[in-house]
XYZ file of C-alpha atoms in Angstrom:
729
model
C -62.239 4.021 3.796
C -60.434 6.929 5.416
C -56.788 7.873 5.135
C -56.327 6.849 8.766
C -57.736 3.399 8.042
C -55.224 2.997 5.210
C -52.389 3.949 7.514
C -53.616 1.400 10.038
C -53.695 -1.289 7.379
C -50.093 -0.384 6.616
C -49.111 -1.585 10.064
C -49.441 -5.140 8.755
C -45.984 -4.668 7.262
C -44.638 -3.773 10.679
C -45.974 -7.046 11.996
C -43.913 -8.743 9.339
C -40.814 -6.808 10.355
C -41.026 -8.032 13.918
C -42.030 -11.572 13.101
C -38.480 -12.867 13.076
C -38.314 -12.208 16.776
C -41.098 -14.676 17.537
C -42.009 -17.729 15.405
C -44.705 -19.768 17.222
C -46.200 -22.710 15.415
C -49.260 -22.083 13.239
C -51.591 -24.320 15.261
C -50.648 -22.372 18.388
C -51.453 -19.089 16.627
C -54.770 -20.441 15.388
C -55.859 -21.750 18.814
C -54.925 -18.451 20.402
C -56.557 -16.227 17.747
C -59.505 -17.900 15.943
C -60.754 -14.457 14.886
C -57.792 -14.194 12.549
C -59.087 -17.150 10.570
C -62.412 -15.425 9.890
C -60.698 -12.240 8.768
C -58.333 -14.166 6.469
C -61.397 -15.768 4.932
C -62.908 -12.330 4.391
C -59.677 -11.171 2.792
C -59.720 -14.110 0.396
C -63.351 -13.487 -0.543
C -62.992 -9.705 -1.064
C -64.442 -8.685 -4.443
C -63.009 -5.176 -4.825
C -60.359 -2.810 -3.454
C -62.656 -1.398 -0.766
C -63.423 -4.854 0.602
C -59.744 -5.780 0.519
C -58.874 -2.581 2.422
C -61.502 -3.392 5.021
C -60.340 -6.998 5.387
C -56.706 -5.876 5.709
C -57.728 -3.498 8.476
C -59.489 -6.327 10.298
C -56.462 -8.609 9.922
C -54.230 -5.825 11.245
C -56.401 -5.471 14.330
C -56.539 -9.236 14.862
C -52.797 -9.825 14.985
C -49.980 -8.303 16.963
C -46.383 -8.074 15.785
C -45.214 -10.787 18.133
C -48.020 -13.176 17.181
C -47.472 -13.489 13.411
C -45.220 -16.266 12.219
C -43.865 -17.284 8.816
C -46.744 -19.624 7.989
C -49.325 -17.013 8.922
C -47.590 -14.433 6.768
C -47.640 -16.912 3.914
C -51.412 -17.406 4.383
C -51.890 -13.650 4.290
C -49.946 -13.578 1.035
C -52.067 -16.402 -0.371
C -55.139 -14.351 0.446
C -53.830 -11.039 -0.958
C -51.475 -12.112 -3.753
C -49.351 -9.681 -5.748
C -52.040 -8.048 -7.851
C -53.334 -5.792 -5.087
C -49.848 -4.556 -3.917
C -48.921 -4.034 -7.578
C -51.853 -1.668 -8.081
C -51.028 0.152 -4.865
C -47.441 0.746 -5.967
C -48.368 2.106 -9.370
C -51.544 4.092 -8.631
C -51.356 7.867 -8.827
C -54.702 8.692 -7.244
C -55.132 8.649 -3.449
C -58.424 8.956 -1.499
C -59.562 12.450 -0.680
C -57.552 14.009 2.097
C -54.632 11.590 1.826
C -51.093 12.398 0.618
C -50.324 10.800 -2.745
C -47.711 8.436 -1.267
C -50.077 6.673 1.160
C -51.208 3.977 -1.277
C -47.619 3.308 -2.312
C -46.636 3.101 1.343
C -49.262 0.430 1.911
C -48.046 -1.491 -1.143
C -44.464 -1.403 0.119
C -45.615 -2.470 3.591
C -47.314 -5.516 2.123
C -44.223 -6.379 0.082
C -42.059 -5.999 3.193
C -44.303 -8.414 5.019
C -44.119 -10.931 2.171
C -40.335 -10.533 1.701
C -39.708 -11.854 5.193
C -40.321 -15.217 3.501
C -37.102 -15.979 1.536
C -39.063 -17.829 -1.130
C -41.273 -14.819 -1.756
C -38.288 -12.439 -1.655
C -36.928 -14.270 -4.714
C -40.305 -14.268 -6.507
C -40.306 -12.614 -9.973
C -43.179 -10.362 -8.847
C -40.881 -8.954 -6.155
C -37.802 -8.768 -8.357
C -39.605 -6.782 -11.044
C -40.509 -4.174 -8.416
C -36.842 -3.332 -7.767
C -36.768 -0.303 -10.143
C -39.937 1.080 -8.490
C -38.624 0.492 -4.973
C -35.320 2.234 -5.658
C -37.155 5.435 -6.614
C -38.570 5.625 -3.070
C -35.029 5.858 -1.628
C -34.333 9.223 -3.214
C -37.869 10.632 -3.428
C -38.249 14.117 -1.993
C -40.743 14.857 0.731
C -41.239 16.011 4.288
C -38.398 14.374 6.294
C -40.619 14.377 9.404
C -43.551 12.618 7.717
C -43.997 9.363 9.662
C -45.701 7.603 6.759
C -42.897 8.518 4.391
C -40.310 7.308 6.884
C -42.224 4.091 7.312
C -42.225 3.604 3.534
C -38.432 4.109 3.409
C -37.930 1.535 6.172
C -40.171 -0.938 4.358
C -38.284 -0.335 1.111
C -34.958 -1.123 2.748
C -36.483 -4.238 4.290
C -37.616 -5.431 0.851
C -34.249 -4.724 -0.801
C -32.302 -6.307 2.055
C -34.464 -9.418 1.857
C -33.850 -9.672 -1.895
C -30.104 -9.224 -1.337
C -30.181 -12.237 0.963
C -31.400 -14.576 -1.785
C -28.908 -16.483 -3.997
C -29.413 -14.359 -7.120
C -30.721 -11.291 -5.346
C -27.558 -9.146 -5.588
C -27.432 -9.640 -9.359
C -31.054 -8.518 -9.752
C -30.559 -5.522 -7.461
C -27.482 -4.358 -9.371
C -29.227 -4.767 -12.730
C -32.213 -2.819 -11.373
C -30.156 0.288 -10.588
C -30.115 -0.240 -6.833
C -26.414 0.574 -6.374
C -26.727 4.075 -7.840
C -29.909 4.710 -5.847
C -28.245 3.593 -2.617
C -25.231 5.813 -3.311
C -27.466 8.830 -3.888
C -29.505 8.028 -0.776
C -26.347 7.839 1.317
C -24.820 11.017 -0.115
C -28.111 12.866 0.445
C -27.940 11.978 4.153
C -31.713 11.829 4.328
C -33.747 9.468 6.455
C -32.393 5.879 6.270
C -29.011 6.829 4.762
C -27.289 4.516 7.252
C -29.406 1.628 5.930
C -28.298 2.578 2.404
C -24.662 2.271 3.427
C -25.227 -1.086 5.112
C -26.928 -2.489 2.003
C -24.160 -1.083 -0.227
C -21.572 -2.883 1.886
C -23.450 -6.139 1.456
C -23.742 -5.764 -2.328
C -20.052 -4.882 -2.717
C -19.046 -7.871 -0.634
C -21.244 -10.152 -2.757
C -20.557 -8.784 -6.251
C -17.823 -6.139 -6.254
C -16.986 -6.268 -9.959
C -20.602 -5.973 -11.109
C -21.288 -3.109 -8.696
C -18.377 -1.079 -10.039
C -19.288 -1.875 -13.622
C -22.840 -0.597 -13.156
C -22.278 2.405 -10.908
C -18.635 3.483 -10.844
C -19.235 7.296 -10.740
C -21.699 6.977 -7.860
C -19.482 4.594 -5.887
C -16.512 6.907 -6.360
C -18.621 9.748 -4.980
C -19.350 7.635 -1.897
C -15.647 6.799 -1.577
C -14.793 10.499 -1.688
C -17.323 11.201 1.046
C -16.122 8.349 3.245
C -12.458 9.284 2.722
C -13.124 12.886 3.670
C -15.052 11.780 6.757
C -12.190 9.450 7.669
C -9.615 12.202 7.347
C -11.632 14.555 9.550
C -12.882 12.036 12.128
C -11.705 12.602 15.689
C -13.956 10.083 17.444
C -14.448 6.313 17.372
C -16.146 6.544 13.953
C -12.697 6.559 12.319
C -12.167 2.970 13.454
C -15.533 1.952 12.012
C -14.599 3.652 8.740
C -11.359 1.627 8.671
C -13.490 -1.475 8.375
C -15.816 -0.040 5.713
C -13.339 1.695 3.417
C -11.581 -1.401 1.980
C -14.889 -2.442 0.418
C -15.209 0.882 -1.404
C -11.778 0.903 -3.030
C -12.324 0.509 -6.797
C -10.736 -2.272 -8.864
C -9.222 0.415 -11.078
C -7.504 3.671 -10.107
C -8.265 5.215 -6.724
C -8.797 9.006 -7.020
C -5.765 10.931 -5.787
C -7.805 13.075 -3.379
C -9.090 9.904 -1.724
C -5.573 8.544 -1.365
C -4.456 11.770 0.318
C -7.328 11.649 2.793
C -6.854 7.939 3.525
C -3.118 8.276 4.077
C -3.577 11.301 6.336
C -6.209 9.503 8.387
C -4.085 6.363 8.718
C -1.031 8.380 9.686
C -2.942 9.930 12.591
C -4.332 6.584 13.742
C -1.137 4.533 13.494
C 0.968 7.302 14.991
C -1.060 7.110 18.211
C -1.039 4.657 21.089
C -3.789 2.182 20.310
C -5.237 -1.075 21.469
C -5.203 -3.991 19.038
C -8.912 -3.654 18.155
C -8.232 -0.071 17.080
C -4.929 -0.734 15.278
C -5.831 -3.904 13.376
C -8.520 -2.413 11.082
C -6.079 0.373 10.210
C -3.375 -2.145 9.274
C -5.875 -4.031 7.117
C -6.921 -0.835 5.337
C -3.261 0.051 4.733
C -2.668 -3.452 3.351
C -5.616 -3.081 0.981
C -4.187 0.215 -0.275
C -0.759 -1.370 -0.700
C -2.336 -4.189 -2.684
C -4.282 -1.786 -4.906
C -1.747 1.029 -5.351
C 1.683 -0.208 -4.283
C 3.411 2.753 -2.684
C 1.745 5.398 -4.886
C -0.640 6.387 -2.088
C 2.234 7.364 0.217
C 3.563 10.916 -0.319
C 7.190 11.498 -1.199
C 9.504 13.278 1.211
C 10.273 12.933 4.867
C 6.686 12.476 6.064
C 6.048 9.709 3.548
C 9.246 7.818 4.328
C 8.547 7.982 8.067
C 4.998 6.755 7.519
C 6.149 3.817 5.359
C 8.817 2.890 7.901
C 6.174 3.010 10.645
C 3.817 0.786 8.626
C 6.457 -1.859 7.985
C 7.725 -1.690 11.550
C 4.251 -2.195 13.018
C 3.600 -5.047 10.591
C 6.812 -6.832 11.552
C 6.107 -6.458 15.259
C 2.607 -7.859 14.762
C 3.968 -10.850 12.796
C 6.553 -11.662 15.439
C 4.062 -11.383 18.291
C 1.638 -13.654 16.477
C 4.042 -16.344 15.248
C 6.811 -16.539 17.822
C 4.643 -17.203 20.866
C 3.646 -20.855 20.957
C 0.026 -21.486 21.890
C -1.138 -17.988 20.955
C -4.191 -17.852 18.713
C -3.111 -16.260 15.445
C -5.366 -13.559 14.020
C -4.803 -14.752 10.497
C -6.559 -11.883 8.733
C -4.430 -9.307 10.556
C -1.155 -11.186 10.038
C -1.943 -11.656 6.335
C -2.478 -7.898 6.065
C 0.887 -7.401 7.767
C 2.466 -9.707 5.186
C 1.217 -7.357 2.454
C 2.801 -4.388 4.239
C 6.068 -6.312 4.640
C 6.015 -7.063 0.925
C 5.613 -3.349 0.260
C 8.655 -2.789 2.489
C 10.671 -5.382 0.548
C 9.799 -3.686 -2.732
C 10.800 -0.247 -1.481
C 14.017 -1.488 0.138
C 15.133 -3.062 -3.157
C 14.080 -0.149 -5.361
C 17.100 1.736 -6.660
C 15.354 4.731 -8.198
C 12.663 6.960 -6.687
C 12.424 4.945 -3.500
C 10.498 6.519 -0.650
C 13.138 5.307 1.791
C 16.599 6.628 2.482
C 19.509 4.226 2.768
C 19.697 4.219 6.603
C 15.957 3.513 6.728
C 16.390 0.620 4.293
C 19.146 -0.922 6.397
C 17.037 -0.630 9.543
C 13.893 -2.063 7.910
C 15.769 -4.996 6.344
C 17.023 -5.908 9.811
C 13.505 -5.680 11.267
C 11.986 -7.663 8.383
C 14.670 -10.337 8.756
C 13.449 -11.003 12.304
C 9.838 -11.195 11.123
C 10.794 -13.591 8.304
C 12.549 -15.703 10.909
C 9.224 -15.912 12.743
C 7.493 -16.955 9.501
C 10.052 -19.737 8.968
C 9.559 -20.851 12.573
C 5.806 -21.029 11.987
C 6.149 -22.990 8.720
C 8.443 -25.492 10.420
C 5.529 -26.396 12.700
C 3.023 -26.912 9.879
C 1.908 -30.509 9.546
C 0.338 -32.197 6.506
C -3.157 -31.573 7.843
C -2.644 -27.781 7.646
C -0.958 -27.526 4.266
C -4.173 -26.565 2.485
C -5.023 -23.726 4.841
C -4.968 -20.266 3.241
C -2.829 -18.778 6.009
C -0.042 -21.265 5.231
C -0.249 -20.182 1.592
C 0.027 -16.532 2.656
C 3.045 -17.356 4.826
C 4.781 -19.151 1.950
C 4.041 -16.159 -0.253
C 5.790 -13.628 1.980
C 8.752 -15.978 2.396
C 8.924 -16.290 -1.388
C 8.911 -12.500 -1.736
C 11.804 -12.275 0.747
C 13.841 -15.048 -0.903
C 13.407 -13.379 -4.278
C 15.560 -10.529 -2.983
C 17.582 -11.950 -0.078
C 18.990 -15.473 0.378
C 22.242 -14.783 2.219
C 20.649 -14.110 5.599
C 18.827 -16.865 7.497
C 20.542 -19.354 5.174
C 20.632 -22.161 7.717
C 16.935 -21.757 8.550
C 15.995 -21.544 4.863
C 17.944 -24.708 4.045
C 16.200 -26.546 6.866
C 12.837 -25.457 5.486
C 13.551 -26.326 1.818
C 12.269 -29.940 2.037
C 8.936 -28.642 3.362
C 8.733 -26.000 0.632
C 9.333 -28.562 -2.123
C 6.712 -30.922 -0.692
C 4.267 -28.056 -0.223
C 4.743 -26.764 -3.778
C 4.382 -30.301 -5.142
C 1.177 -30.883 -3.196
C -0.460 -27.729 -4.512
C 0.839 -28.294 -8.048
C -0.762 -31.718 -8.118
C -4.015 -30.187 -6.899
C -3.953 -27.076 -9.065
C -7.628 -26.194 -8.658
C -7.296 -26.194 -4.881
C -4.194 -24.019 -5.188
C -6.161 -21.426 -7.129
C -8.954 -21.581 -4.555
C -6.380 -21.091 -1.791
C -5.121 -17.983 -3.525
C -8.644 -16.554 -3.554
C -9.114 -17.447 0.105
C -5.880 -15.643 0.962
C -7.103 -12.565 -0.870
C -10.431 -12.722 0.945
C -8.614 -13.215 4.239
C -7.266 -9.706 4.398
C -6.364 -8.040 1.140
C -9.319 -7.893 -1.206
C -13.028 -8.380 -0.598
C -13.428 -10.603 -3.648
C -11.063 -11.967 -6.265
C -7.284 -11.498 -6.058
C -5.278 -9.351 -8.371
C -2.279 -10.418 -10.427
C 0.010 -10.072 -7.422
C -1.676 -13.121 -5.843
C -0.873 -15.933 -8.296
C -2.771 -19.158 -7.847
C 0.074 -21.592 -7.257
C 2.739 -21.842 -4.590
C 5.514 -22.857 -6.954
C 5.405 -19.590 -8.848
C 5.868 -17.756 -5.544
C 9.058 -19.702 -4.850
C 10.663 -19.614 -8.310
C 12.706 -16.381 -7.871
C 14.142 -17.568 -4.546
C 14.957 -21.008 -5.934
C 16.678 -19.320 -8.854
C 19.099 -17.681 -6.392
C 19.460 -20.824 -4.292
C 20.384 -23.109 -7.214
C 23.579 -21.092 -7.621
C 24.735 -22.141 -4.129
C 26.063 -25.650 -3.542
C 24.268 -26.444 -0.262
C 20.733 -25.308 -1.152
C 21.060 -26.737 -4.673
C 21.920 -30.192 -3.333
C 18.880 -30.108 -1.053
C 16.593 -29.050 -3.899
C 17.937 -31.827 -6.134
C 17.626 -34.416 -3.372
C 13.997 -33.416 -2.719
C 13.074 -33.718 -6.406
C 12.683 -30.028 -7.189
C 14.193 -30.274 -10.740
C 11.667 -32.902 -11.805
C 8.825 -30.853 -10.307
C 10.083 -27.742 -12.117
C 10.203 -29.581 -15.441
C 6.604 -30.732 -15.034
C 5.552 -27.256 -13.999
C 7.320 -25.657 -16.959
C 5.668 -28.052 -19.416
C 2.254 -27.476 -17.848
C 2.638 -23.682 -17.941
C 4.002 -23.842 -21.468
C 0.775 -25.472 -22.599
C -1.041 -22.270 -21.602
C 1.016 -20.305 -24.155
C 0.822 -22.840 -26.977
C -1.288 -22.413 -30.148
C -4.949 -22.905 -29.435
C -4.827 -20.886 -26.221
C -5.631 -17.180 -26.052
C -2.364 -15.767 -24.724
C -3.820 -12.246 -24.599
C -5.823 -13.137 -21.484
C -2.908 -14.734 -19.656
C -1.424 -12.728 -16.776
C 2.149 -11.534 -17.217
C 3.092 -13.766 -14.293
C 2.794 -16.869 -16.528
C 5.484 -15.682 -18.932
C 7.628 -14.341 -16.099
C 7.329 -17.731 -14.395
C 8.484 -19.488 -17.575
C 11.478 -17.178 -17.837
C 12.405 -17.777 -14.198
C 12.154 -21.543 -14.734
C 14.573 -21.146 -17.639
C 17.013 -19.289 -15.381
C 16.857 -22.119 -12.819
C 17.491 -24.701 -15.544
C 20.410 -22.613 -16.831
C 21.895 -22.652 -13.338
C 21.522 -26.445 -13.212
C 23.066 -26.873 -16.673
C 26.151 -24.976 -15.520
C 26.446 -26.312 -11.964
C 24.982 -29.825 -12.239
C 25.491 -31.069 -15.832
C 25.360 -34.704 -14.709
C 21.771 -34.177 -13.540
C 20.747 -32.954 -16.998
C 22.243 -36.047 -18.629
C 20.728 -38.643 -16.314
C 17.265 -37.301 -15.438
C 14.694 -38.224 -18.070
C 12.595 -35.153 -17.340
C 15.215 -32.984 -19.054
C 14.892 -35.036 -22.230
C 11.175 -34.193 -22.243
C 12.049 -30.570 -21.576
C 14.513 -30.543 -24.485
C 11.874 -31.952 -26.819
C 9.448 -29.197 -25.797
C 12.064 -26.485 -26.327
C 12.881 -27.820 -29.793
C 9.226 -28.002 -30.785
C 8.357 -24.547 -29.453
C 11.164 -22.203 -30.479
C 10.396 -22.038 -34.245
C 6.975 -20.487 -33.651
C 8.072 -18.488 -30.599
C 10.733 -16.459 -32.443
C 8.083 -15.302 -34.902
C 5.779 -13.854 -32.231
C 5.805 -10.137 -31.530
C 6.557 -9.015 -27.978
C 7.937 -12.378 -26.790
C 11.594 -11.884 -27.648
C 12.788 -12.208 -24.049
C 11.064 -15.566 -23.590
C 12.429 -16.706 -26.967
C 15.925 -15.725 -25.790
C 15.526 -17.838 -22.664
C 14.231 -20.855 -24.590
C 16.896 -20.595 -27.303
C 19.799 -20.221 -24.891
C 18.592 -22.976 -22.571
C 18.017 -25.299 -25.506
C 21.485 -24.638 -26.953
C 23.194 -25.293 -23.612
C 21.188 -28.475 -23.051
C 21.888 -29.660 -26.609
C 25.588 -29.532 -25.824
C 25.039 -31.938 -22.915
C 22.503 -34.157 -24.709
C 24.294 -34.216 -28.072
C 24.225 -38.022 -28.270
C 20.433 -38.113 -27.900
C 18.658 -39.522 -30.978
C 16.392 -36.471 -30.976
C 19.399 -34.260 -31.842
C 20.761 -36.274 -34.731
C 19.441 -34.080 -37.521
C 15.766 -34.833 -36.919
C 13.198 -32.348 -38.285
C 12.593 -31.060 -34.749
C 16.305 -30.489 -34.069
C 16.833 -28.794 -37.446
C 13.847 -26.551 -36.838
C 15.154 -25.630 -33.400
C 18.644 -24.687 -34.569
C 17.248 -22.734 -37.520
C 15.149 -20.730 -35.054
C 18.149 -20.286 -32.730
C 20.206 -18.960 -35.658
C 17.367 -16.553 -36.443
C 17.398 -15.271 -32.864
C 21.192 -14.884 -32.769
C 21.580 -13.415 -36.253
C 18.919 -10.716 -36.105
C 20.219 -8.868 -33.052
C 22.418 -6.356 -34.927
C 22.227 -4.388 -38.147
C 24.350 -1.881 -40.050
C 23.124 1.670 -39.452
C 24.196 4.711 -41.435
C 25.488 7.703 -39.490
C 25.180 11.321 -40.647
C 28.428 12.775 -41.928
C 30.186 9.431 -42.272
C 30.728 7.157 -45.250
C 30.771 4.062 -43.090
C 27.872 2.547 -41.208
C 28.096 1.425 -37.594
C 26.997 -1.795 -35.911
C 23.753 -1.125 -34.019
C 21.002 -3.065 -32.305
C 18.050 -3.947 -34.486
C 14.790 -2.170 -33.495
C 13.181 -5.282 -31.980
C 16.171 -5.848 -29.697
C 16.773 -2.273 -28.549
C 14.068 -2.108 -25.887
C 15.007 -5.414 -24.221
C 18.757 -5.608 -24.784
C 19.577 -4.798 -21.166
C 17.734 -7.957 -20.116
C 18.707 -9.892 -23.212
C 22.401 -9.374 -23.816
C 23.686 -11.889 -21.263
C 21.450 -14.556 -22.772
C 22.568 -13.616 -26.294
C 26.274 -13.948 -25.494
C 25.641 -17.207 -23.644
C 23.643 -18.448 -26.619
C 26.456 -17.602 -29.033
C 28.891 -19.488 -26.813
C 26.548 -22.475 -26.547
C 25.980 -22.602 -30.323
C 29.740 -22.566 -30.822
C 30.039 -25.545 -28.487
C 27.338 -27.476 -30.372
C 29.012 -27.237 -33.813
C 31.764 -29.867 -33.266
C 29.328 -32.186 -31.432
C 26.650 -32.245 -34.162
C 28.201 -32.903 -37.603
C 25.039 -31.879 -39.465
C 24.917 -28.425 -37.837
C 27.649 -26.662 -39.854
C 26.096 -27.540 -43.249
C 22.706 -26.443 -41.893
C 24.172 -23.111 -40.785
C 25.743 -22.681 -44.213
C 22.388 -23.273 -45.923
C 20.861 -20.598 -43.693
C 23.588 -18.219 -45.013
C 24.324 -17.046 -41.469
C 28.153 -17.166 -41.774
C 28.068 -15.326 -45.102
C 25.648 -12.667 -43.844
C 27.653 -12.245 -40.656
C 30.839 -11.550 -42.611
C 28.908 -9.237 -44.916
C 27.600 -7.318 -41.881
C 31.066 -6.975 -40.373
C 32.459 -5.836 -43.723
C 29.836 -3.093 -44.067
C 30.423 -1.361 -40.729
C 33.313 0.450 -39.110
C 35.453 -1.952 -37.018
C 35.613 0.760 -34.340
C 31.828 0.437 -33.842
C 32.074 -3.253 -32.930
C 32.850 -3.856 -29.267
C 35.570 -6.384 -28.405
C 33.104 -8.793 -26.766
C 31.026 -8.781 -29.969
C 34.138 -9.513 -32.040
C 34.978 -12.449 -29.759
C 31.434 -13.851 -29.973
C 31.319 -13.594 -33.759
C 34.793 -15.072 -34.162
C 33.918 -18.032 -31.952
C 30.992 -19.040 -34.155
C 32.836 -18.443 -37.455
C 35.921 -20.389 -36.372
C 33.970 -23.464 -35.278
C 31.914 -23.467 -38.474
C 35.065 -23.114 -40.557
C 36.845 -25.920 -38.710
C 33.850 -28.242 -38.911
C 33.144 -27.978 -42.641
C 35.227 -27.389 -45.788
C 32.297 -25.820 -47.642
C 31.900 -23.315 -44.828
C 35.540 -22.307 -45.194
C 35.142 -21.836 -48.930
C 31.977 -19.771 -48.512
C 33.716 -17.554 -45.981
C 36.675 -16.988 -48.296
C 34.288 -15.993 -51.085
C 32.745 -13.468 -48.669
C 36.136 -11.796 -48.068
C 36.468 -13.644 -44.791
C 40.250 -13.401 -44.593
C 40.217 -9.654 -45.186
C 37.439 -9.138 -42.626
C 39.305 -11.294 -40.097
C 42.395 -9.134 -40.599
C 40.433 -5.876 -40.116
C 38.961 -7.136 -36.851
C 42.161 -8.834 -35.680
C 40.453 -12.230 -35.586
C 43.692 -14.190 -35.575
C 42.067 -17.582 -35.025
C 39.651 -17.088 -37.934
C 42.386 -15.740 -40.170
C 44.544 -18.787 -39.452
C 41.630 -21.198 -39.986
C 40.726 -19.695 -43.367
C 44.347 -19.830 -44.472
C 44.269 -23.602 -44.191
C 43.160 -25.682 -47.209
């Protein structure tokens, strides 16, 4: 058989390529072309390669591209099988006068024909050819060779068909396809546009696996696309806006790419554009904000103007979409604008190294306030049937981000919306799995092509906690939250989240947002303890909360790196114990004794005596564990000392327990070993408060303090109340 005959037989694959355009029934094909049946019989009965070649040529002549349907293709496969194409793909010897790639081209053509059947595309005999097929994408040869071009087209058809099967992307990635596609695209040879299209599909289907297998190659593609984007002066820059978000890595984006992307976006968004041109640019900017915060925006005047422009455009888009009743909302675009608004909120509240100057901050806050008003207006219209829609979740998220920083403006509107927010948070809390799914849908909507990052937590309540923390300080909003059942919901949420940090769970894999959420819950409860003590006494959920705090603190104070959470739990527990002092659980039970012992440990280990060069006397200093977090911790520590002092007269067993822990003796010993000038007045007051109450509550405490030179120490520190108390019998 001649080389030309082989090339003709290769056209069978082209028939398969076009078959999707016309799918007549098999009986119609048979009645129209009975010759085909004879040739298929000859193909089935072929005894060697030459006979199979001849039969393939006859079949090729008997069918036209528009006449072959899926069932006919399957019958051709049944006649040929995989053995013959396998030999064609692996043979290294071509007939005389033929280029060495002709046999491989025929093998690929046959596979392309078979792969148009989804069942065959997922066949193991196709999947194990992936490594061979990928080599054809980057093989060198004459770029004008029609046969070679045909082989490249057939290869892409095979790989695309495999990618369309359920497990196809996984097999392609494991077979090295991603790297091969990247190299094919960067080489800009024949079919490089098909390489890019297939890369986009694989990244959309399995982003994490793609980056894990081929990060250097994908970064090279990103660099090329970013450079093209920065230089583009035609409509291709808008197409690149849509492609680029898929190529941003889950880790660090190279700085040169960020420069090119920012420069390209600045040119696009600084021009007069229609919505179809502007929207992809806003979505790309949102993806960058999600991945890099504000690090991709240069410092200086140009960067601040660009950021202000971004936020301004986002706010305008949100208002246009949400204020006009009856307008169809482009949810993906508005969600992207939410991300840009959140970036604006972060920069407006940043005190150090902010990209924005103060006048710009004032202007943007005013603009964002109007956009948030539009968000509130939209949420007020949301009925129960829409509460599980991802766009509602995204809208609650941006409102939560705003309320975390600003509750004084739009107060009336926020108060009117609070009942909805409580009901919404409760609904998603009770259906936690759906809440997590909603979070992923929101991320897919506009921000990330696959799974969300840590800035998209999977429950609505966590989004609202910072704002509710501010609102529980104010009488009006606090009364609404209490009336709507928010405290009970928060208690349940706290207990559920606490379970994630308890022994038996791997806390190393938990996102930081879980612990931050627990701390914020504690702050809300602290506000309620101070402003609504009656609620703490009468609502049974706080009894359950108190029991959890008592059971958890002993192990929590022993854990490295969790001092701030321990401070929150200890202080909240001490303040609640003062209100619930008559509870049976606090009457010297093992749990209550363990809790107060742990609280004493937290309060007593904050300061140590530290020697100073050139001085005979040590000074009072923070202990090493407390130094790094004292700025966030000190208010809780002082409040905890005050709360412990208040508990002593209410719990008769507490003073003897404190004495057995040797805290009062060690405290006096510490004060006696340091210079009084090194102890700040507020520290003196806190220490005196505890010592006085312990001394008043228990005779043995007074005696132990006297033995520890308590009267002398009280005199040195001018602790008049302690000095007077120790002077009594």
